[in-house]
PDB file of N, CA and C in Angstrom:
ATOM      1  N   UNK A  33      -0.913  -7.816  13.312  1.00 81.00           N
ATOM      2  CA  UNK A  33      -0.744  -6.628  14.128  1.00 81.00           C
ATOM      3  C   UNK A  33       0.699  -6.567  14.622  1.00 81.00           C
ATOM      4  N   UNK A  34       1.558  -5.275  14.957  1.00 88.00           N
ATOM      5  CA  UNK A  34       2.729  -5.007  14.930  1.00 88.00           C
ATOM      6  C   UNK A  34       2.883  -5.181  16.585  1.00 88.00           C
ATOM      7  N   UNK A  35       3.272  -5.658  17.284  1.00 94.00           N
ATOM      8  CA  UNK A  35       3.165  -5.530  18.958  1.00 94.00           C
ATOM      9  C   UNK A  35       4.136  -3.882  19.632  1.00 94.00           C
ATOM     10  N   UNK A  36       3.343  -3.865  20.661  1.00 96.00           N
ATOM     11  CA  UNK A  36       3.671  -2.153  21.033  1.00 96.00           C
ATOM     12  C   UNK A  36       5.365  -2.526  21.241  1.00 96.00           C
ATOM     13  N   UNK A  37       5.947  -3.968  21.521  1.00 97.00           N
ATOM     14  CA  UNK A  37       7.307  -3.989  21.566  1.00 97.00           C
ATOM     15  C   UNK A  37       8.005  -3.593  20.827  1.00 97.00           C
ATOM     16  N   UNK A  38       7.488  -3.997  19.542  1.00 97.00           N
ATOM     17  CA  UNK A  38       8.224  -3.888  18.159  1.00 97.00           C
ATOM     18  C   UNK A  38       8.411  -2.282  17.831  1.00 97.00           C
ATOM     19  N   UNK A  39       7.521  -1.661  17.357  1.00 98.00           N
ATOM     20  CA  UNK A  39       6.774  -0.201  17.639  1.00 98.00           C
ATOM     21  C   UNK A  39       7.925   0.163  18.340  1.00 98.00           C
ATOM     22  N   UNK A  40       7.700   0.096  19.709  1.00 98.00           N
ATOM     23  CA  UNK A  40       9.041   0.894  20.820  1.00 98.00           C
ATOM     24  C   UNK A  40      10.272   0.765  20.255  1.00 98.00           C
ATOM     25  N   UNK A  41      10.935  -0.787  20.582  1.00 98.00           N
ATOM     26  CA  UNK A  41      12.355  -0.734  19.872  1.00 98.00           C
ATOM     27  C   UNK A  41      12.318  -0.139  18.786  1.00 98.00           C
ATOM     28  N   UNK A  42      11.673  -0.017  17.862  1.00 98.00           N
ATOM     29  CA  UNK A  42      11.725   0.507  15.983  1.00 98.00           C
ATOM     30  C   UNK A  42      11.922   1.896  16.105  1.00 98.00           C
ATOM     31  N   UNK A  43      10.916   2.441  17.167  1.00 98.00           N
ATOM     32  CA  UNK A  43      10.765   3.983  17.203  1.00 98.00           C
ATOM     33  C   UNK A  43      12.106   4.530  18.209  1.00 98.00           C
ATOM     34  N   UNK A  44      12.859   3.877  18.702  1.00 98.00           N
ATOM     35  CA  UNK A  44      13.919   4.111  19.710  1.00 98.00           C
ATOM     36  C   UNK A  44      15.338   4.046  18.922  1.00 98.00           C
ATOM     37  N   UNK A  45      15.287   3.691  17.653  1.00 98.00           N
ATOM     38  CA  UNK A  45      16.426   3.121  17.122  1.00 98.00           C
ATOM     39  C   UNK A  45      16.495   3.832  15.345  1.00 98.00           C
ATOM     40  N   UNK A  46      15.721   5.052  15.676  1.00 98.00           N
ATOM     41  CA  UNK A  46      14.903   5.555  14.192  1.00 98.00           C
ATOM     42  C   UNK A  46      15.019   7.148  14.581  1.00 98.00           C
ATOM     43  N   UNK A  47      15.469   7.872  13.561  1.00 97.00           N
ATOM     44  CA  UNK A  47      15.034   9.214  13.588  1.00 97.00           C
ATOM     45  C   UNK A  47      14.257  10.031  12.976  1.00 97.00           C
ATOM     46  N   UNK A  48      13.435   9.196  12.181  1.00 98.00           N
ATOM     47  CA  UNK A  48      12.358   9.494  11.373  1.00 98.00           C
ATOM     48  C   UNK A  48      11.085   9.725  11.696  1.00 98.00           C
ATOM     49  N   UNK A  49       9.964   9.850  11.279  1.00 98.00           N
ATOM     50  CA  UNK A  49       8.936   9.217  11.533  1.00 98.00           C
ATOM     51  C   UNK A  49       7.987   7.674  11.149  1.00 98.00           C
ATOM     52  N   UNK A  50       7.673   7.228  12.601  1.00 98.00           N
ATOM     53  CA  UNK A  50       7.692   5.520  12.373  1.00 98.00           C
ATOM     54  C   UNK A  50       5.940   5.684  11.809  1.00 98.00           C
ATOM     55  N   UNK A  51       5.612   5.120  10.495  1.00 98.00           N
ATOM     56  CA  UNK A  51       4.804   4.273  10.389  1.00 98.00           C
ATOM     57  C   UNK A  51       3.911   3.273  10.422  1.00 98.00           C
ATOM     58  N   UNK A  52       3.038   2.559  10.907  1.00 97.00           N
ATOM     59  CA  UNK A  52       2.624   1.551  11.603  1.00 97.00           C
ATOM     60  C   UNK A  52       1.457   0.826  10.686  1.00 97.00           C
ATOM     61  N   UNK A  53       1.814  -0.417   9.916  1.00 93.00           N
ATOM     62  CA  UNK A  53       0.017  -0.503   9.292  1.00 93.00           C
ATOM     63  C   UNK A  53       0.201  -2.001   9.419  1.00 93.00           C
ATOM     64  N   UNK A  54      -0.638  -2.533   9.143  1.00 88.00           N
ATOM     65  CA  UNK A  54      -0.839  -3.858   9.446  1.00 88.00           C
ATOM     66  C   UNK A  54      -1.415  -4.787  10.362  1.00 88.00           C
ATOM     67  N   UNK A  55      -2.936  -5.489  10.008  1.00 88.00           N
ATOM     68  CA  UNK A  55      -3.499  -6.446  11.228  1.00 88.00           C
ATOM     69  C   UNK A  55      -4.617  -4.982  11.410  1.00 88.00           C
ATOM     70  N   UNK A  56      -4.473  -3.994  11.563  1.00 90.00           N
ATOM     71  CA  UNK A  56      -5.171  -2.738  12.585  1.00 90.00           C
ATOM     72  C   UNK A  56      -6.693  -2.880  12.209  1.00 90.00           C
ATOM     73  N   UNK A  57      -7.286  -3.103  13.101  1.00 90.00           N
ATOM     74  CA  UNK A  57      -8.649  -3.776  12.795  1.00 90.00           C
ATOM     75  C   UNK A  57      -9.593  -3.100  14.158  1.00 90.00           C
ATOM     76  N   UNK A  58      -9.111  -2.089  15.109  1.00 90.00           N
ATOM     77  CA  UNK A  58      -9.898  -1.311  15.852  1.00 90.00           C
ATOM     78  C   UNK A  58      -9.445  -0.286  16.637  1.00 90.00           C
ATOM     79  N   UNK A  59     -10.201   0.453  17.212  1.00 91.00           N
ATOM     80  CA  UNK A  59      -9.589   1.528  18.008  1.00 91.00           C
ATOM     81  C   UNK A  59      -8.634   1.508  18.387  1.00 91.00           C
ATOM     82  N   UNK A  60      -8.305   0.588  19.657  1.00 93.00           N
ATOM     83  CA  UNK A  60      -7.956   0.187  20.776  1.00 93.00           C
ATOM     84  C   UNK A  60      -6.396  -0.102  20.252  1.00 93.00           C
ATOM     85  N   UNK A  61      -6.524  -0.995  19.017  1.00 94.00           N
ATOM     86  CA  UNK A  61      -5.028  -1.155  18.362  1.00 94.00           C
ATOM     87  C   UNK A  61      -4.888   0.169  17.726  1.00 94.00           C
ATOM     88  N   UNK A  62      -4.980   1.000  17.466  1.00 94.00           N
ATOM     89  CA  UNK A  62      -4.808   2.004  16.995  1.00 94.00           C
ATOM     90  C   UNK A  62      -3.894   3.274  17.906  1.00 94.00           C
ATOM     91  N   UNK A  63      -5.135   3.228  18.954  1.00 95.00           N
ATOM     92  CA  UNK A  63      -4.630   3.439  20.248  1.00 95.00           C
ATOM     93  C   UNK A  63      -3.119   3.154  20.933  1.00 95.00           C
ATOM     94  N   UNK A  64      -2.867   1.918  21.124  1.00 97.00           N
ATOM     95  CA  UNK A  64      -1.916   1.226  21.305  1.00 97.00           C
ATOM     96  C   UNK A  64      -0.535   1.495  20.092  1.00 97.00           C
ATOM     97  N   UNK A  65      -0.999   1.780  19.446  1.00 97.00           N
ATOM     98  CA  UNK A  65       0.382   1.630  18.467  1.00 97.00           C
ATOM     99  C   UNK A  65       0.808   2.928  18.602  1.00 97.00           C
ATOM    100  N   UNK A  66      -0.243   4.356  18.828  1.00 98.00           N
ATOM    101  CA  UNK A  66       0.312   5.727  18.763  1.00 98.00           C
ATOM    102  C   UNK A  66       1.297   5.436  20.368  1.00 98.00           C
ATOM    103  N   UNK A  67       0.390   4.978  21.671  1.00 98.00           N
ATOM    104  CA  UNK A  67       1.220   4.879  22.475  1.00 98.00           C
ATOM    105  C   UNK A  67       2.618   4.147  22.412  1.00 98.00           C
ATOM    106  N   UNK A  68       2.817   3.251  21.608  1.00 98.00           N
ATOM    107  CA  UNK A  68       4.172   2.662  21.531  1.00 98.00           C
ATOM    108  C   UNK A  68       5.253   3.459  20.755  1.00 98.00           C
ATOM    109  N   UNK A  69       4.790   4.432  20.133  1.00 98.00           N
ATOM    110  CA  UNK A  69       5.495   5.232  19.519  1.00 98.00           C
ATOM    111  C   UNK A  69       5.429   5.776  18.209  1.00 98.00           C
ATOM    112  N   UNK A  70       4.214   5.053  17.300  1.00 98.00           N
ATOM    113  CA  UNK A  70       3.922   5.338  16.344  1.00 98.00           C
ATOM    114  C   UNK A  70       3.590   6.591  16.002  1.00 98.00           C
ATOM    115  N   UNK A  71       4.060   7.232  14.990  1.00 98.00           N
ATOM    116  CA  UNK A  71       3.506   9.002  14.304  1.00 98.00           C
ATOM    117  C   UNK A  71       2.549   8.777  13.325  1.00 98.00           C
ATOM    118  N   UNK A  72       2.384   7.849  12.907  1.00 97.00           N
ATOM    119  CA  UNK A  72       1.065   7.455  11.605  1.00 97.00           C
ATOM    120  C   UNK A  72       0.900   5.883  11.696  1.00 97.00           C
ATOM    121  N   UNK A  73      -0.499   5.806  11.778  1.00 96.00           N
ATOM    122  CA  UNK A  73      -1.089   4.698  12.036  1.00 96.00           C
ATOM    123  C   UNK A  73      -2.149   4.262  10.459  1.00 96.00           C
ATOM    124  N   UNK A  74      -1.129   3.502   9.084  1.00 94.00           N
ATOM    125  CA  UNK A  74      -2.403   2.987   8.544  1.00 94.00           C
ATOM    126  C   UNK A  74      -3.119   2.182   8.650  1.00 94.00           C
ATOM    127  N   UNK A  75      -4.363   2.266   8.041  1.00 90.00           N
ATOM    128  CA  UNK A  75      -5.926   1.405   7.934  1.00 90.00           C
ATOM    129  C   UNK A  75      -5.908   1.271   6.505  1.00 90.00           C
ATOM    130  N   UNK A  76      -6.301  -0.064   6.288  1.00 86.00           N
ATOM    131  CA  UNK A  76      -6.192  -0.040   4.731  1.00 86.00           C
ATOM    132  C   UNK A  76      -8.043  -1.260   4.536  1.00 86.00           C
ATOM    133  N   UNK A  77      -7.597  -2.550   5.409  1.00 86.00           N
ATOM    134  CA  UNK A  77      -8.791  -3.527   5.182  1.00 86.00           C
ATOM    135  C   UNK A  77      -9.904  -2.907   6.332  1.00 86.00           C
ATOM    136  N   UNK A  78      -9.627  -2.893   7.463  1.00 86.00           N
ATOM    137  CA  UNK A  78     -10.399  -2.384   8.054  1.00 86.00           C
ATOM    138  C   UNK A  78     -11.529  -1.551   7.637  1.00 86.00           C
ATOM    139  N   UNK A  79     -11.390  -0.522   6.852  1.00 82.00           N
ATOM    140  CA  UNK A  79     -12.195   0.434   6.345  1.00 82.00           C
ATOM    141  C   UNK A  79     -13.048  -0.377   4.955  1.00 82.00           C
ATOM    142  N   UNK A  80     -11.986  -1.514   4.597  1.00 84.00           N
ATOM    143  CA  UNK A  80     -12.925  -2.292   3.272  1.00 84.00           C
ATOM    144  C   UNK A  80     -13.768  -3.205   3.836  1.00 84.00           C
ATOM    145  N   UNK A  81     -13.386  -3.907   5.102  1.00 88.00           N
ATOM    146  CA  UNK A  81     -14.361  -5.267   5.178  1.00 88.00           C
ATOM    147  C   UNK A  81     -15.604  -4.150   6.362  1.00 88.00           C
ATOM    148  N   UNK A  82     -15.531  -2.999   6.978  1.00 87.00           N
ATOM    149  CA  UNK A  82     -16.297  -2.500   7.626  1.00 87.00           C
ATOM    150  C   UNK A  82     -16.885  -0.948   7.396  1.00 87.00           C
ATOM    151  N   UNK A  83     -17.727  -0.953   6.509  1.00 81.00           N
ATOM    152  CA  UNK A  83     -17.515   0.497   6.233  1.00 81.00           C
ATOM    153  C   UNK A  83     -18.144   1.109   7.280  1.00 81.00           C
ATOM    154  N   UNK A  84     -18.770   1.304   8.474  1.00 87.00           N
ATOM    155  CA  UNK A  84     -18.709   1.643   9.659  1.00 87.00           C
ATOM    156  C   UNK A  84     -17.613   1.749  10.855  1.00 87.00           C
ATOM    157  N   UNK A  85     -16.528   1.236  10.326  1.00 88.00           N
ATOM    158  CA  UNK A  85     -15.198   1.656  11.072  1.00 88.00           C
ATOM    159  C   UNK A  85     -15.160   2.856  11.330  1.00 88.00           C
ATOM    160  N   UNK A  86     -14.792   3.591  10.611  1.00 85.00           N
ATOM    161  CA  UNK A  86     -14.668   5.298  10.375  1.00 85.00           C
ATOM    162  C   UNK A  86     -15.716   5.601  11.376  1.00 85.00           C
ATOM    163  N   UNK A  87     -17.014   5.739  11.678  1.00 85.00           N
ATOM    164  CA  UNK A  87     -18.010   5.510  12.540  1.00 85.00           C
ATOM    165  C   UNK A  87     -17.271   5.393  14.147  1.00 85.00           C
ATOM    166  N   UNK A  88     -16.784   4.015  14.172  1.00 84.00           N
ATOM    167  CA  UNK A  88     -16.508   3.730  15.448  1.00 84.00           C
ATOM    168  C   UNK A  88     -15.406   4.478  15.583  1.00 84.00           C
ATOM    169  N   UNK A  89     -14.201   4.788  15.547  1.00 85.00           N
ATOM    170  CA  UNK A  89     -13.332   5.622  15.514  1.00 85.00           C
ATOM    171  C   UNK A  89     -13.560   7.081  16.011  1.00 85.00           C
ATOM    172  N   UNK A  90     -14.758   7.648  15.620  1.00 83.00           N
ATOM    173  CA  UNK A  90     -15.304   9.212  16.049  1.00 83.00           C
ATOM    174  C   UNK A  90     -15.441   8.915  17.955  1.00 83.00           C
ATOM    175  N   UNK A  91     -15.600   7.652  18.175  1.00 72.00           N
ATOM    176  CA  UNK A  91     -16.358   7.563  19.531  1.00 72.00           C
ATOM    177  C   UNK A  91     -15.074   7.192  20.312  1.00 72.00           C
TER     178      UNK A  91
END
């Protein structure tokens, strides 16, 4: 997982749009990474080892 530090400085030092994937294994980090500054948040294992992710995510 990318820490919301990393995220901030990256997104502060960037004029693009920041990307974020890696480790993301629930809401809450998901959550957390848009607040640190992230514009796109991928899911790649998450959705393979849980196919009820997508599920929890609606809530």
């Amino acid at each position: 997982e990318v820490s919301a530090e990393v995220i901030s400085s990256v997104k502060n030092k960037i004029n693009i749009p920041l990307i974020v994937g890696g480790g993301i294994r629930s809401k809450t980090q998901i959550e957390n990474a848009f607040i640190a500054g992230a514009d796109l948040v991928v899911i790649g294992t998450a959705f393979e080892e849980d196919q009820q992710f997508f599920e929890q995510l609606k809530h």
